[in-house]
mmCIF file of N, CA, C and O in Angstrom:
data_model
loop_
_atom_site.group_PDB
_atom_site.id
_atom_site.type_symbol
_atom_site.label_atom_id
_atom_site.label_comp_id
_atom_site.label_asym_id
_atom_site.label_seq_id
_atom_site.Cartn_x
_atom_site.Cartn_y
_atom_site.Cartn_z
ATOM 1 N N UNK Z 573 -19.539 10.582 23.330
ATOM 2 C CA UNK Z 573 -18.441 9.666 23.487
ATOM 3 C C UNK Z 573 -17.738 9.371 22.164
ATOM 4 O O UNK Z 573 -16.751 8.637 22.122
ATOM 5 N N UNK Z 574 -18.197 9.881 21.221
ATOM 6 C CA UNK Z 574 -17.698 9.617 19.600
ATOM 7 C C UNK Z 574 -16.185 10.170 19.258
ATOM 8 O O UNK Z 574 -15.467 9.941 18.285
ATOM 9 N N UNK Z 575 -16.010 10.841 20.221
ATOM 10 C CA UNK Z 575 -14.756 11.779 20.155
ATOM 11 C C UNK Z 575 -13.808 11.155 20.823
ATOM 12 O O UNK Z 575 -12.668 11.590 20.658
ATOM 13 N N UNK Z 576 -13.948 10.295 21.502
ATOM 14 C CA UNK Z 576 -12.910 9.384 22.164
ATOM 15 C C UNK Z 576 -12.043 8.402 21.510
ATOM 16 O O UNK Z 576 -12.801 7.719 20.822
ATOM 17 N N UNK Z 577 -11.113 8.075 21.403
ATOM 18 C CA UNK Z 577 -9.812 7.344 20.840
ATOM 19 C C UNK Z 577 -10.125 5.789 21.710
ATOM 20 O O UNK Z 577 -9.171 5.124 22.112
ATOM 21 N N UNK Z 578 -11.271 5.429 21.882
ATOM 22 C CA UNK Z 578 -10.800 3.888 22.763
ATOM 23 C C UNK Z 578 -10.326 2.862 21.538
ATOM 24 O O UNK Z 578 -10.649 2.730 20.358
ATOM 25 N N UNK Z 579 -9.325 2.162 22.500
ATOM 26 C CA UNK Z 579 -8.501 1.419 21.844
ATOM 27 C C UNK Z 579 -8.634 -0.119 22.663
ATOM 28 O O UNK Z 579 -7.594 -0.474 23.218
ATOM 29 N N UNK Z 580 -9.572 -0.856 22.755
ATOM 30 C CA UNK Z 580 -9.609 -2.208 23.321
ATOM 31 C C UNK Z 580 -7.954 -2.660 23.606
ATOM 32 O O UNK Z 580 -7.009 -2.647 22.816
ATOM 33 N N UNK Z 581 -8.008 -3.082 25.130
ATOM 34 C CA UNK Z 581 -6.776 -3.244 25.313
ATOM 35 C C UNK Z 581 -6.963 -5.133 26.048
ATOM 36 O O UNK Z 581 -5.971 -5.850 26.178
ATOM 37 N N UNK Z 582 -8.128 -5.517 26.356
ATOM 38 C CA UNK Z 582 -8.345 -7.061 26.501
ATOM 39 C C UNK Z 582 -10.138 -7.404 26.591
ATOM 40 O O UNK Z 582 -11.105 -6.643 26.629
ATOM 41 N N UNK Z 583 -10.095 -7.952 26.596
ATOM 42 C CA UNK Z 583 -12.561 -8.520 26.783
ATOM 43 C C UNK Z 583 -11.667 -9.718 27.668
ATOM 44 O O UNK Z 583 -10.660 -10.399 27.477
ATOM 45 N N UNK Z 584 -12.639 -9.537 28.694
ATOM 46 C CA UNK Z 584 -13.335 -10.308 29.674
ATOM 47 C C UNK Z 584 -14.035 -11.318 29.472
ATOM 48 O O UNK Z 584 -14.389 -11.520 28.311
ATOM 49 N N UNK Z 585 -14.450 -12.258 30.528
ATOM 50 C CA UNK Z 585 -15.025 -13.503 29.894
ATOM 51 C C UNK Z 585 -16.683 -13.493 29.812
ATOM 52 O O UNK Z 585 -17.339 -14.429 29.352
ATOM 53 N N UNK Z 586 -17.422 -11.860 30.516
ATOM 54 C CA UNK Z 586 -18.100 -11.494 30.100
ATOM 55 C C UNK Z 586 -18.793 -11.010 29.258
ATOM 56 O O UNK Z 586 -20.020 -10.918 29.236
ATOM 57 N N UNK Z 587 -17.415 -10.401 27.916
ATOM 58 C CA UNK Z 587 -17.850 -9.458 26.942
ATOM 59 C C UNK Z 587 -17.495 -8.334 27.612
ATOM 60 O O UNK Z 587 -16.522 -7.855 27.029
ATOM 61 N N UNK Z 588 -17.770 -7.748 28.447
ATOM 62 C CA UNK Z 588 -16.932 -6.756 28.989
ATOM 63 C C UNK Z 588 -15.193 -6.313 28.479
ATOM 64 O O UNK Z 588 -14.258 -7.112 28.514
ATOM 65 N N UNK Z 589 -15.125 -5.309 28.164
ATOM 66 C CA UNK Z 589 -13.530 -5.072 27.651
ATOM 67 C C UNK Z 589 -12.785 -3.772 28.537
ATOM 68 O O UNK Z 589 -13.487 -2.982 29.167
ATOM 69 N N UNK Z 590 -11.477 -3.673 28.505
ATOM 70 C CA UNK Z 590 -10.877 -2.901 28.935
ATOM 71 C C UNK Z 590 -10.366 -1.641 27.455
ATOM 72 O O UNK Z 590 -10.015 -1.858 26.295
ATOM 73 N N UNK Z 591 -10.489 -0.830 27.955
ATOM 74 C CA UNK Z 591 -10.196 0.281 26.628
ATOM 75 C C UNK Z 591 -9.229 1.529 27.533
ATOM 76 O O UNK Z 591 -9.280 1.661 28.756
ATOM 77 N N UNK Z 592 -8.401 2.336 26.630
ATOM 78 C CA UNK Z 592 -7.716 3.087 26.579
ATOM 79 C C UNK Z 592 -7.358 4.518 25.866
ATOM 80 O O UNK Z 592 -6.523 4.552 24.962
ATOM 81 N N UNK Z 593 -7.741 5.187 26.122
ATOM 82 C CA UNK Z 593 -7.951 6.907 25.324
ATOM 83 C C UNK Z 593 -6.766 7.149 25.710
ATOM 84 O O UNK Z 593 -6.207 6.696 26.709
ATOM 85 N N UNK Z 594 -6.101 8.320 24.438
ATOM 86 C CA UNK Z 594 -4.876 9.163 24.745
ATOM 87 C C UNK Z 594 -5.557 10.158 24.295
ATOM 88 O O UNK Z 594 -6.597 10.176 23.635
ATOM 89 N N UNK Z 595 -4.718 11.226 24.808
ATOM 90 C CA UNK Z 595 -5.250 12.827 24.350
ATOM 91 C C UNK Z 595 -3.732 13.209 24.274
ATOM 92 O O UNK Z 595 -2.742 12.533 24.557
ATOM 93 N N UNK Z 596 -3.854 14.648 23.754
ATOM 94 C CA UNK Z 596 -2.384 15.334 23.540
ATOM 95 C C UNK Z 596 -3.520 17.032 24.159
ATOM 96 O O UNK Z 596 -4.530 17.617 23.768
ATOM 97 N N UNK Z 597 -2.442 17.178 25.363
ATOM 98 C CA UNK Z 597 -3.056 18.887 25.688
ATOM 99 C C UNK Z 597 -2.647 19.804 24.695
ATOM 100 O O UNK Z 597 -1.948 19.512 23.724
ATOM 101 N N UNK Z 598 -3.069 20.845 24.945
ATOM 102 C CA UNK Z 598 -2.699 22.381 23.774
ATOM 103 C C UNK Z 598 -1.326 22.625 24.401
ATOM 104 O O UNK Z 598 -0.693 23.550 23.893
ATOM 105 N N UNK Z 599 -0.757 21.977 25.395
ATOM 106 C CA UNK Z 599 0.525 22.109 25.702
ATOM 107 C C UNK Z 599 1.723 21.288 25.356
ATOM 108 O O UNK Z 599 2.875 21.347 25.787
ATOM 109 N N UNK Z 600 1.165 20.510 24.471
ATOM 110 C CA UNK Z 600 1.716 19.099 24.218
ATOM 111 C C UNK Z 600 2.184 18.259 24.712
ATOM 112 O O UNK Z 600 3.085 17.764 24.035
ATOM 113 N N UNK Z 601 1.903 17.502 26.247
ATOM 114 C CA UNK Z 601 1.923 16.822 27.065
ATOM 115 C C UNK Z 601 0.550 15.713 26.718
ATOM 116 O O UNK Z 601 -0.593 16.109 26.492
ATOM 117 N N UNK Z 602 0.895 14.559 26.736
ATOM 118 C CA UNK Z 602 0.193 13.337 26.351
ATOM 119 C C UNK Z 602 -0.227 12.473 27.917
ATOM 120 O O UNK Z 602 0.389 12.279 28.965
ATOM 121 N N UNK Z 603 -1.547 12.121 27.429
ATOM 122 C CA UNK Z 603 -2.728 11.686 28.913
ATOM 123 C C UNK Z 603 -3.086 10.435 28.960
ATOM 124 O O UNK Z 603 -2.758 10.055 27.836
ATOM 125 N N UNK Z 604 -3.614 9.379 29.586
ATOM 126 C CA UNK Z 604 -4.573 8.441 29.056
ATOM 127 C C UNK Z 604 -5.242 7.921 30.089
ATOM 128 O O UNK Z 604 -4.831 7.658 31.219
ATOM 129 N N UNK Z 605 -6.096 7.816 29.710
ATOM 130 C CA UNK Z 605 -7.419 7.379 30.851
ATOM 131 C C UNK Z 605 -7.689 6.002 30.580
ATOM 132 O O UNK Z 605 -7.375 5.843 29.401
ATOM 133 N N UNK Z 606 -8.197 4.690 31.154
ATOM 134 C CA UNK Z 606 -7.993 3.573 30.930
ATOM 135 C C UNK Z 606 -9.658 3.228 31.716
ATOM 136 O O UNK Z 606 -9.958 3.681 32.820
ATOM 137 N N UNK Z 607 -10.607 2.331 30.854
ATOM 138 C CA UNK Z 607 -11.957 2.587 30.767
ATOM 139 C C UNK Z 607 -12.439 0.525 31.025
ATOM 140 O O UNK Z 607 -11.825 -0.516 30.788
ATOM 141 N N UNK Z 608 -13.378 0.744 31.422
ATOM 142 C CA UNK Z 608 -13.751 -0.984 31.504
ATOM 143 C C UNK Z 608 -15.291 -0.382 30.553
ATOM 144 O O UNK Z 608 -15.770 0.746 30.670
ATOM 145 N N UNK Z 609 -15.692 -1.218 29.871
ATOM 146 C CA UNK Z 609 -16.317 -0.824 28.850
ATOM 147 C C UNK Z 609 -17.084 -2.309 28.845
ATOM 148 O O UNK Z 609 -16.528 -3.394 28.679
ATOM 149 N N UNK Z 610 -18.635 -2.048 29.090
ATOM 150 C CA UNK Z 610 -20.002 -3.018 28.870
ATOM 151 C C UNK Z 610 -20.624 -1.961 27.784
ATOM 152 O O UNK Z 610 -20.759 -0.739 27.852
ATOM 153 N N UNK Z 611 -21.004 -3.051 26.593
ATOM 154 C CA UNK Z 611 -21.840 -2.620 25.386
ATOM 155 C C UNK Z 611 -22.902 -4.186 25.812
ATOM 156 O O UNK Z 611 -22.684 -5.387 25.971
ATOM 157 N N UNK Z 612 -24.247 -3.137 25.862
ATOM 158 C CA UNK Z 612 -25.390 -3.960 25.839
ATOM 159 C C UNK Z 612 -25.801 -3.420 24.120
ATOM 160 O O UNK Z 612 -25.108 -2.840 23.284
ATOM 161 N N UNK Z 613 -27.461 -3.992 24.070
ATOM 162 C CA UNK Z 613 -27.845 -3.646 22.707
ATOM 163 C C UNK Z 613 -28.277 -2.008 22.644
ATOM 164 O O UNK Z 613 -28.318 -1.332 21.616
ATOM 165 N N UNK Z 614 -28.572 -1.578 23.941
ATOM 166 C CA UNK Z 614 -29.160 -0.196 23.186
ATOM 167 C C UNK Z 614 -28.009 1.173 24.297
ATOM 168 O O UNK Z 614 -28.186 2.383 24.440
ATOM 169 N N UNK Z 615 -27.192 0.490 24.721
ATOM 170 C CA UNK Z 615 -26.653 1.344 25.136
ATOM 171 C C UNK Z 615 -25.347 0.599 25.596
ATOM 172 O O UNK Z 615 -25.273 -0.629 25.654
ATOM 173 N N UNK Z 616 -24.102 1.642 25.988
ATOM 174 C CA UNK Z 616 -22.615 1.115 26.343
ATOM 175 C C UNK Z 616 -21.843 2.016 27.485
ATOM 176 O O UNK Z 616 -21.161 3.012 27.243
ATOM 177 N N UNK Z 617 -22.136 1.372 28.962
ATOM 178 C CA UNK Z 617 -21.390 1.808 29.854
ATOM 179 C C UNK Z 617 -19.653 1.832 29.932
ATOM 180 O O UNK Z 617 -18.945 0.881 29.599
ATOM 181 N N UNK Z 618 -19.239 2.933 30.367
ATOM 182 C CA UNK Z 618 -17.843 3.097 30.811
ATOM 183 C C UNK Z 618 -17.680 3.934 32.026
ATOM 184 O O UNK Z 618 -18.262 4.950 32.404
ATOM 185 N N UNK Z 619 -16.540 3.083 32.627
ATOM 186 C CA UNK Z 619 -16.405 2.875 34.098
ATOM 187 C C UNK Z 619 -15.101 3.393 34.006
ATOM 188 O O UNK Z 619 -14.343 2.745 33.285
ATOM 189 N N UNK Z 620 -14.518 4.680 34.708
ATOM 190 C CA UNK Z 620 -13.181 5.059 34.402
ATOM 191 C C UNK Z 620 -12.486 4.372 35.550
ATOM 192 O O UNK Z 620 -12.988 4.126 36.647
ATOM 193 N N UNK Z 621 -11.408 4.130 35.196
ATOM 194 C CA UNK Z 621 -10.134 3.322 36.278
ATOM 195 C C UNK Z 621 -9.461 4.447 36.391
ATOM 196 O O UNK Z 621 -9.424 4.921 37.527
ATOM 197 N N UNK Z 622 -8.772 5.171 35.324
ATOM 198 C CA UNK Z 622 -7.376 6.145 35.810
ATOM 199 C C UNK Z 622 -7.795 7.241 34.630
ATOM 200 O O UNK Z 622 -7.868 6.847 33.466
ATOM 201 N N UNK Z 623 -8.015 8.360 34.901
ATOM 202 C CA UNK Z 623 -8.187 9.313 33.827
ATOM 203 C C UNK Z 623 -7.404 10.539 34.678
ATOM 204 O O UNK Z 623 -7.537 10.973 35.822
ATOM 205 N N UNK Z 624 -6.310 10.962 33.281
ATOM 206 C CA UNK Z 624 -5.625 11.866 32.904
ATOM 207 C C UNK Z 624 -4.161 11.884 34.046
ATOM 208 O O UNK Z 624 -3.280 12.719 33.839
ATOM 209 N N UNK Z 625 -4.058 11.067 35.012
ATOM 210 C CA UNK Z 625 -3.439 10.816 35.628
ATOM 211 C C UNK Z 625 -2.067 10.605 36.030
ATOM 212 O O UNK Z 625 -1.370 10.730 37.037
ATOM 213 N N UNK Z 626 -1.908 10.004 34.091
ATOM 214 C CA UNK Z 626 -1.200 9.195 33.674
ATOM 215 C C UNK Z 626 -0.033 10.163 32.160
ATOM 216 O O UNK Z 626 0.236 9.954 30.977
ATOM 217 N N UNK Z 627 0.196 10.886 32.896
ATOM 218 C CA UNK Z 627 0.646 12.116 31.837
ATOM 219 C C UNK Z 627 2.280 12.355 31.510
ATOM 220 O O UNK Z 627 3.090 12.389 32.436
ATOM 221 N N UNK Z 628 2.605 12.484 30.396
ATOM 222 C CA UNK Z 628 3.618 12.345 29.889
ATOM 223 C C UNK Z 628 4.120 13.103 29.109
ATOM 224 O O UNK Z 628 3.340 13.081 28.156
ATOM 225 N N UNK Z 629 5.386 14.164 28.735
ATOM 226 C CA UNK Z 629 5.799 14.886 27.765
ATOM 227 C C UNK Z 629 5.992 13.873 26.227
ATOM 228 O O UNK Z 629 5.798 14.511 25.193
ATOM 229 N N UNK Z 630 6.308 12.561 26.081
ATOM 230 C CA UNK Z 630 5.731 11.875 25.238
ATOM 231 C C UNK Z 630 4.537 10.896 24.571
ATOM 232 O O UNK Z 630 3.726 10.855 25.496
ATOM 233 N N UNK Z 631 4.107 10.276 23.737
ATOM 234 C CA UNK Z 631 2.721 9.272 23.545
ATOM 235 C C UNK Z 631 3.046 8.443 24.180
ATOM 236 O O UNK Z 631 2.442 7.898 25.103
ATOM 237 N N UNK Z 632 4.466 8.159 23.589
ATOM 238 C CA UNK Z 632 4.379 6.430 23.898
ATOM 239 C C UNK Z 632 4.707 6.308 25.638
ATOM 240 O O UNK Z 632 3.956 5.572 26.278
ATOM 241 N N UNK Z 633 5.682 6.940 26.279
ATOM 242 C CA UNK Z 633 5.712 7.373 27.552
ATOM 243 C C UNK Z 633 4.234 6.912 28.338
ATOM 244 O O UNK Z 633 3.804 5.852 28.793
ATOM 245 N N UNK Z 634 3.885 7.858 28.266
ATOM 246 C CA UNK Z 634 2.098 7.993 28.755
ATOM 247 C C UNK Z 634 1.759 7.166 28.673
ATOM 248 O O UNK Z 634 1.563 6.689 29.790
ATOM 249 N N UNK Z 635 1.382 6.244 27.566
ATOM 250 C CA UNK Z 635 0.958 4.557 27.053
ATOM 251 C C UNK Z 635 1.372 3.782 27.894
ATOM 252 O O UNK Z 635 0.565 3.184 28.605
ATOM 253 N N UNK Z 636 3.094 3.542 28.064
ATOM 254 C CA UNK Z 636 3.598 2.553 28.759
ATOM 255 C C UNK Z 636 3.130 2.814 30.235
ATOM 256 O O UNK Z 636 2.760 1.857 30.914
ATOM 257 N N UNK Z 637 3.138 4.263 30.819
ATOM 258 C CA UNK Z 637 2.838 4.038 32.323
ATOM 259 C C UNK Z 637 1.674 3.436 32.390
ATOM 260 O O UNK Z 637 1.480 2.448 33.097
ATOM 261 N N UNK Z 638 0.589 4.109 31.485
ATOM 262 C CA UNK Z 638 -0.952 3.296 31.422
ATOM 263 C C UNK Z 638 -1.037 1.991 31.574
ATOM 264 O O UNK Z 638 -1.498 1.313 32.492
ATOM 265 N N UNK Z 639 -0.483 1.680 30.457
ATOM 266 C CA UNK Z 639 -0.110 -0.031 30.802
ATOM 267 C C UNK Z 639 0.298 -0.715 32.327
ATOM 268 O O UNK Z 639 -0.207 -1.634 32.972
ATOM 269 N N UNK Z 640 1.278 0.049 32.536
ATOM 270 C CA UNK Z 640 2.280 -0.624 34.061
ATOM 271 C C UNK Z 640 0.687 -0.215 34.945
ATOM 272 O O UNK Z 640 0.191 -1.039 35.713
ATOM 273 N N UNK Z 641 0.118 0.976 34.721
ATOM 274 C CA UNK Z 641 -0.936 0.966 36.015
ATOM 275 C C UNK Z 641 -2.207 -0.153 36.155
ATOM 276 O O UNK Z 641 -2.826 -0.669 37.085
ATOM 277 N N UNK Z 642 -2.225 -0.222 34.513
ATOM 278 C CA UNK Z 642 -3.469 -1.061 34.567
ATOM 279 C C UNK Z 642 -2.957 -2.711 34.640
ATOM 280 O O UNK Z 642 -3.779 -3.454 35.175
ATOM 281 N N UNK Z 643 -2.216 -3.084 34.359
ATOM 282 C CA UNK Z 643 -1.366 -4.558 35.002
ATOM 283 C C UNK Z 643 -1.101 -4.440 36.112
ATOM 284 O O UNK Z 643 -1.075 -5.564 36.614
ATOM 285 N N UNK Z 644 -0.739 -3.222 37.259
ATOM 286 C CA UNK Z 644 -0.697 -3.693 38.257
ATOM 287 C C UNK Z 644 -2.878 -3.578 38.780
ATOM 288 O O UNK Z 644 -3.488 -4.142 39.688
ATOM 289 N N UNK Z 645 -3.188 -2.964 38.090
ATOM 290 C CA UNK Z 645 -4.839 -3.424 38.614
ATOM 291 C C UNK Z 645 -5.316 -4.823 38.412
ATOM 292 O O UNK Z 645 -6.118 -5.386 39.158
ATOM 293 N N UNK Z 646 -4.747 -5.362 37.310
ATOM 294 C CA UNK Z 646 -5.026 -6.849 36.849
ATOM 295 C C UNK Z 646 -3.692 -7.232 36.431
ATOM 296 O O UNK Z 646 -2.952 -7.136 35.452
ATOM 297 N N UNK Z 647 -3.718 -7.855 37.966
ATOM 298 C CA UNK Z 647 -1.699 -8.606 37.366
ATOM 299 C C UNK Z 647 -2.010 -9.710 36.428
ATOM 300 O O UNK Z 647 -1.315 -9.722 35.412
ATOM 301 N N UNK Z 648 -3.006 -10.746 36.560
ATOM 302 C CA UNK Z 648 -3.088 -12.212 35.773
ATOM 303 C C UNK Z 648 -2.895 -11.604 34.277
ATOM 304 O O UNK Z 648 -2.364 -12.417 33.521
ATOM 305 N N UNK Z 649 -3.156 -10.568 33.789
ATOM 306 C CA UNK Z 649 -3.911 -10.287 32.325
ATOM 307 C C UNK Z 649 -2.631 -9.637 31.530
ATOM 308 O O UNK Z 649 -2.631 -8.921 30.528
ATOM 309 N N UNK Z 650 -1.630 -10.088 32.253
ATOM 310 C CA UNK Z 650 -0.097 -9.715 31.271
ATOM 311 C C UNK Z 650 -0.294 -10.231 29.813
ATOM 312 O O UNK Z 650 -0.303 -9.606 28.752
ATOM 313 N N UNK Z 651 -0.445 -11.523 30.070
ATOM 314 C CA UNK Z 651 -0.599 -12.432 28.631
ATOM 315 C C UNK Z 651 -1.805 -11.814 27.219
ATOM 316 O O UNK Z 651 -1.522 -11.872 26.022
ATOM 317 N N UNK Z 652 -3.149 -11.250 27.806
ATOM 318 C CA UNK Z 652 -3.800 -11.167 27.321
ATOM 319 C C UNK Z 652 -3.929 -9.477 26.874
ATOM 320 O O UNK Z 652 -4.627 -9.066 25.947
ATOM 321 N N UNK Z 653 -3.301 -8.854 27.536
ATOM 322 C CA UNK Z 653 -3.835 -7.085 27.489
ATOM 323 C C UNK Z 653 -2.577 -6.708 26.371
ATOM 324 O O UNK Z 653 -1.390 -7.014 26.486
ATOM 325 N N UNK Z 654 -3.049 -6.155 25.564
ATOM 326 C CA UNK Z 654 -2.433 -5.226 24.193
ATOM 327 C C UNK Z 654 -1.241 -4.635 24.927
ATOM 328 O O UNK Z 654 -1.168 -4.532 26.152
ATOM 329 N N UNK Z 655 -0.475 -4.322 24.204
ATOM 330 C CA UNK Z 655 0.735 -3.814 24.679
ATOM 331 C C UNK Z 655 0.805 -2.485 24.046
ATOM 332 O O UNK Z 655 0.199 -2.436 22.975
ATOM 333 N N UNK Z 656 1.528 -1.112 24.513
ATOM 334 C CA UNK Z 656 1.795 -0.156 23.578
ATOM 335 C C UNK Z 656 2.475 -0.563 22.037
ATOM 336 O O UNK Z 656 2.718 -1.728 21.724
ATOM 337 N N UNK Z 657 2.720 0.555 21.191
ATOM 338 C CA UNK Z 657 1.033 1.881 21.146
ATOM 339 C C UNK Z 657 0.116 1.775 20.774
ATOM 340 O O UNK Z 657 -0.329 1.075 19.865
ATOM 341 N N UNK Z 658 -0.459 2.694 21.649
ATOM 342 C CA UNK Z 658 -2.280 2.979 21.319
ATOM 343 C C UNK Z 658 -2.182 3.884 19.867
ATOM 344 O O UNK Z 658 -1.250 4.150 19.109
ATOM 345 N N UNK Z 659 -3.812 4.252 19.889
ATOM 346 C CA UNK Z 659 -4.391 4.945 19.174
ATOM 347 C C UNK Z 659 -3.786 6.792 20.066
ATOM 348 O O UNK Z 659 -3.298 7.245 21.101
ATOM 349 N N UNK Z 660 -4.273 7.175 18.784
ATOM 350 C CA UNK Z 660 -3.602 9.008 19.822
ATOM 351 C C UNK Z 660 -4.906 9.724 18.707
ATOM 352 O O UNK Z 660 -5.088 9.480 17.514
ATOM 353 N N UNK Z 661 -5.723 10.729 19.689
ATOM 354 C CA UNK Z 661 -6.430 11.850 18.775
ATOM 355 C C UNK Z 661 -6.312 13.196 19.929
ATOM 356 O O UNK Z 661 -6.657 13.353 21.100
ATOM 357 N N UNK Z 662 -5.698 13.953 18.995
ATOM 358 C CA UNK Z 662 -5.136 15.487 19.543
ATOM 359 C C UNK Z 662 -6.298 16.274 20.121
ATOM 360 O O UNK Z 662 -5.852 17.142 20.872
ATOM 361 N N UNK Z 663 -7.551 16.294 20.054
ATOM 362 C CA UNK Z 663 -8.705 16.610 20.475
ATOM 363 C C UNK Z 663 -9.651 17.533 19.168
ATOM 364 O O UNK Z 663 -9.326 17.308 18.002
ATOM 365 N N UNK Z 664 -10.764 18.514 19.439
ATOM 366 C CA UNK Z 664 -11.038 18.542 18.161
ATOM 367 C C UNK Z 664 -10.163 19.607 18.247
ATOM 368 O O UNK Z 664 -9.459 19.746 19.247
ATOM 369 N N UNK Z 665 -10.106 20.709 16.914
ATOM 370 C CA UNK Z 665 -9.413 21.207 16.445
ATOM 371 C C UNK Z 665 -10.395 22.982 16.285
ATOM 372 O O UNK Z 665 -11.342 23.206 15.531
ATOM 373 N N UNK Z 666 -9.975 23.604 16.911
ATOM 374 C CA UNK Z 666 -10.830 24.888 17.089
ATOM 375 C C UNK Z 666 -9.912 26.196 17.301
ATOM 376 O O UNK Z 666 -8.725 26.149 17.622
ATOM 377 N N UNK Z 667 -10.743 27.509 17.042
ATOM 378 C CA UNK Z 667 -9.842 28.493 16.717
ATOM 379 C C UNK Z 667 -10.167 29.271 17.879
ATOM 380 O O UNK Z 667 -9.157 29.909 18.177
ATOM 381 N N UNK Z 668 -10.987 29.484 18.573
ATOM 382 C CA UNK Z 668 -11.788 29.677 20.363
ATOM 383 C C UNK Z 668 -10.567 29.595 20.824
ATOM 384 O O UNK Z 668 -9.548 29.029 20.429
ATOM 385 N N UNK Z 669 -10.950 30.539 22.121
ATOM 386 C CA UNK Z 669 -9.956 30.501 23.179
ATOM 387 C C UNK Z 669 -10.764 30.235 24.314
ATOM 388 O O UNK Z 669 -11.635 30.971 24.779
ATOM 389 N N UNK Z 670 -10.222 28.573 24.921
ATOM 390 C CA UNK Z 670 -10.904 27.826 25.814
ATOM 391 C C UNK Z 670 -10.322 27.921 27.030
ATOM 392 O O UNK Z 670 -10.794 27.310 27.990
#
């Protein structure tokens, strides 16, 4: 999971948080998957809401729909949830043909 771009986008009144990954494909079309995220002490669940779904010929594009999807999952949390832009990591970087 180290390779992931999450970007806390609100915490819960649990400690529980909402997080947000972007990717960029080898085609250059931009993604984001939108994650509910529990960190206990020896380990940290993630629960995907919308992955890759959410795809866009631009970052910020992609971001904003992410956003509009995950406010309409939690309308109350306008006030509290991060607004675009996120974080962006292009994936790793390899010379393979995948």
């Amino acid at each position: 999971m180290s390779r992931l771009n999450l970007e806390p986008l609100m915490t819960f009144s649990d400690g529980s948080y909402l997080a947000i990954s972007t990717e960029c494909s080898k085609e250059g079309d931009f993604s984001c998957s939108v994650y509910t995220v529990v960190e206990t002490d020896d380990r940290t669940d993630f629960r995907n809401i919308a992955s890759h779904l959410l795809s866009s010929s631009t970052c910020l594009t992609a971001q904003e729909q992410a956003y509009s999807y995950t406010l309409r999952l939690y309308p109350n949390a306008g006030e509290a949830m991060k607004k675009p832009p996120y974080l962006i990591w292009h994936g790793p970087r390899s010379s393979s043909n995948q």
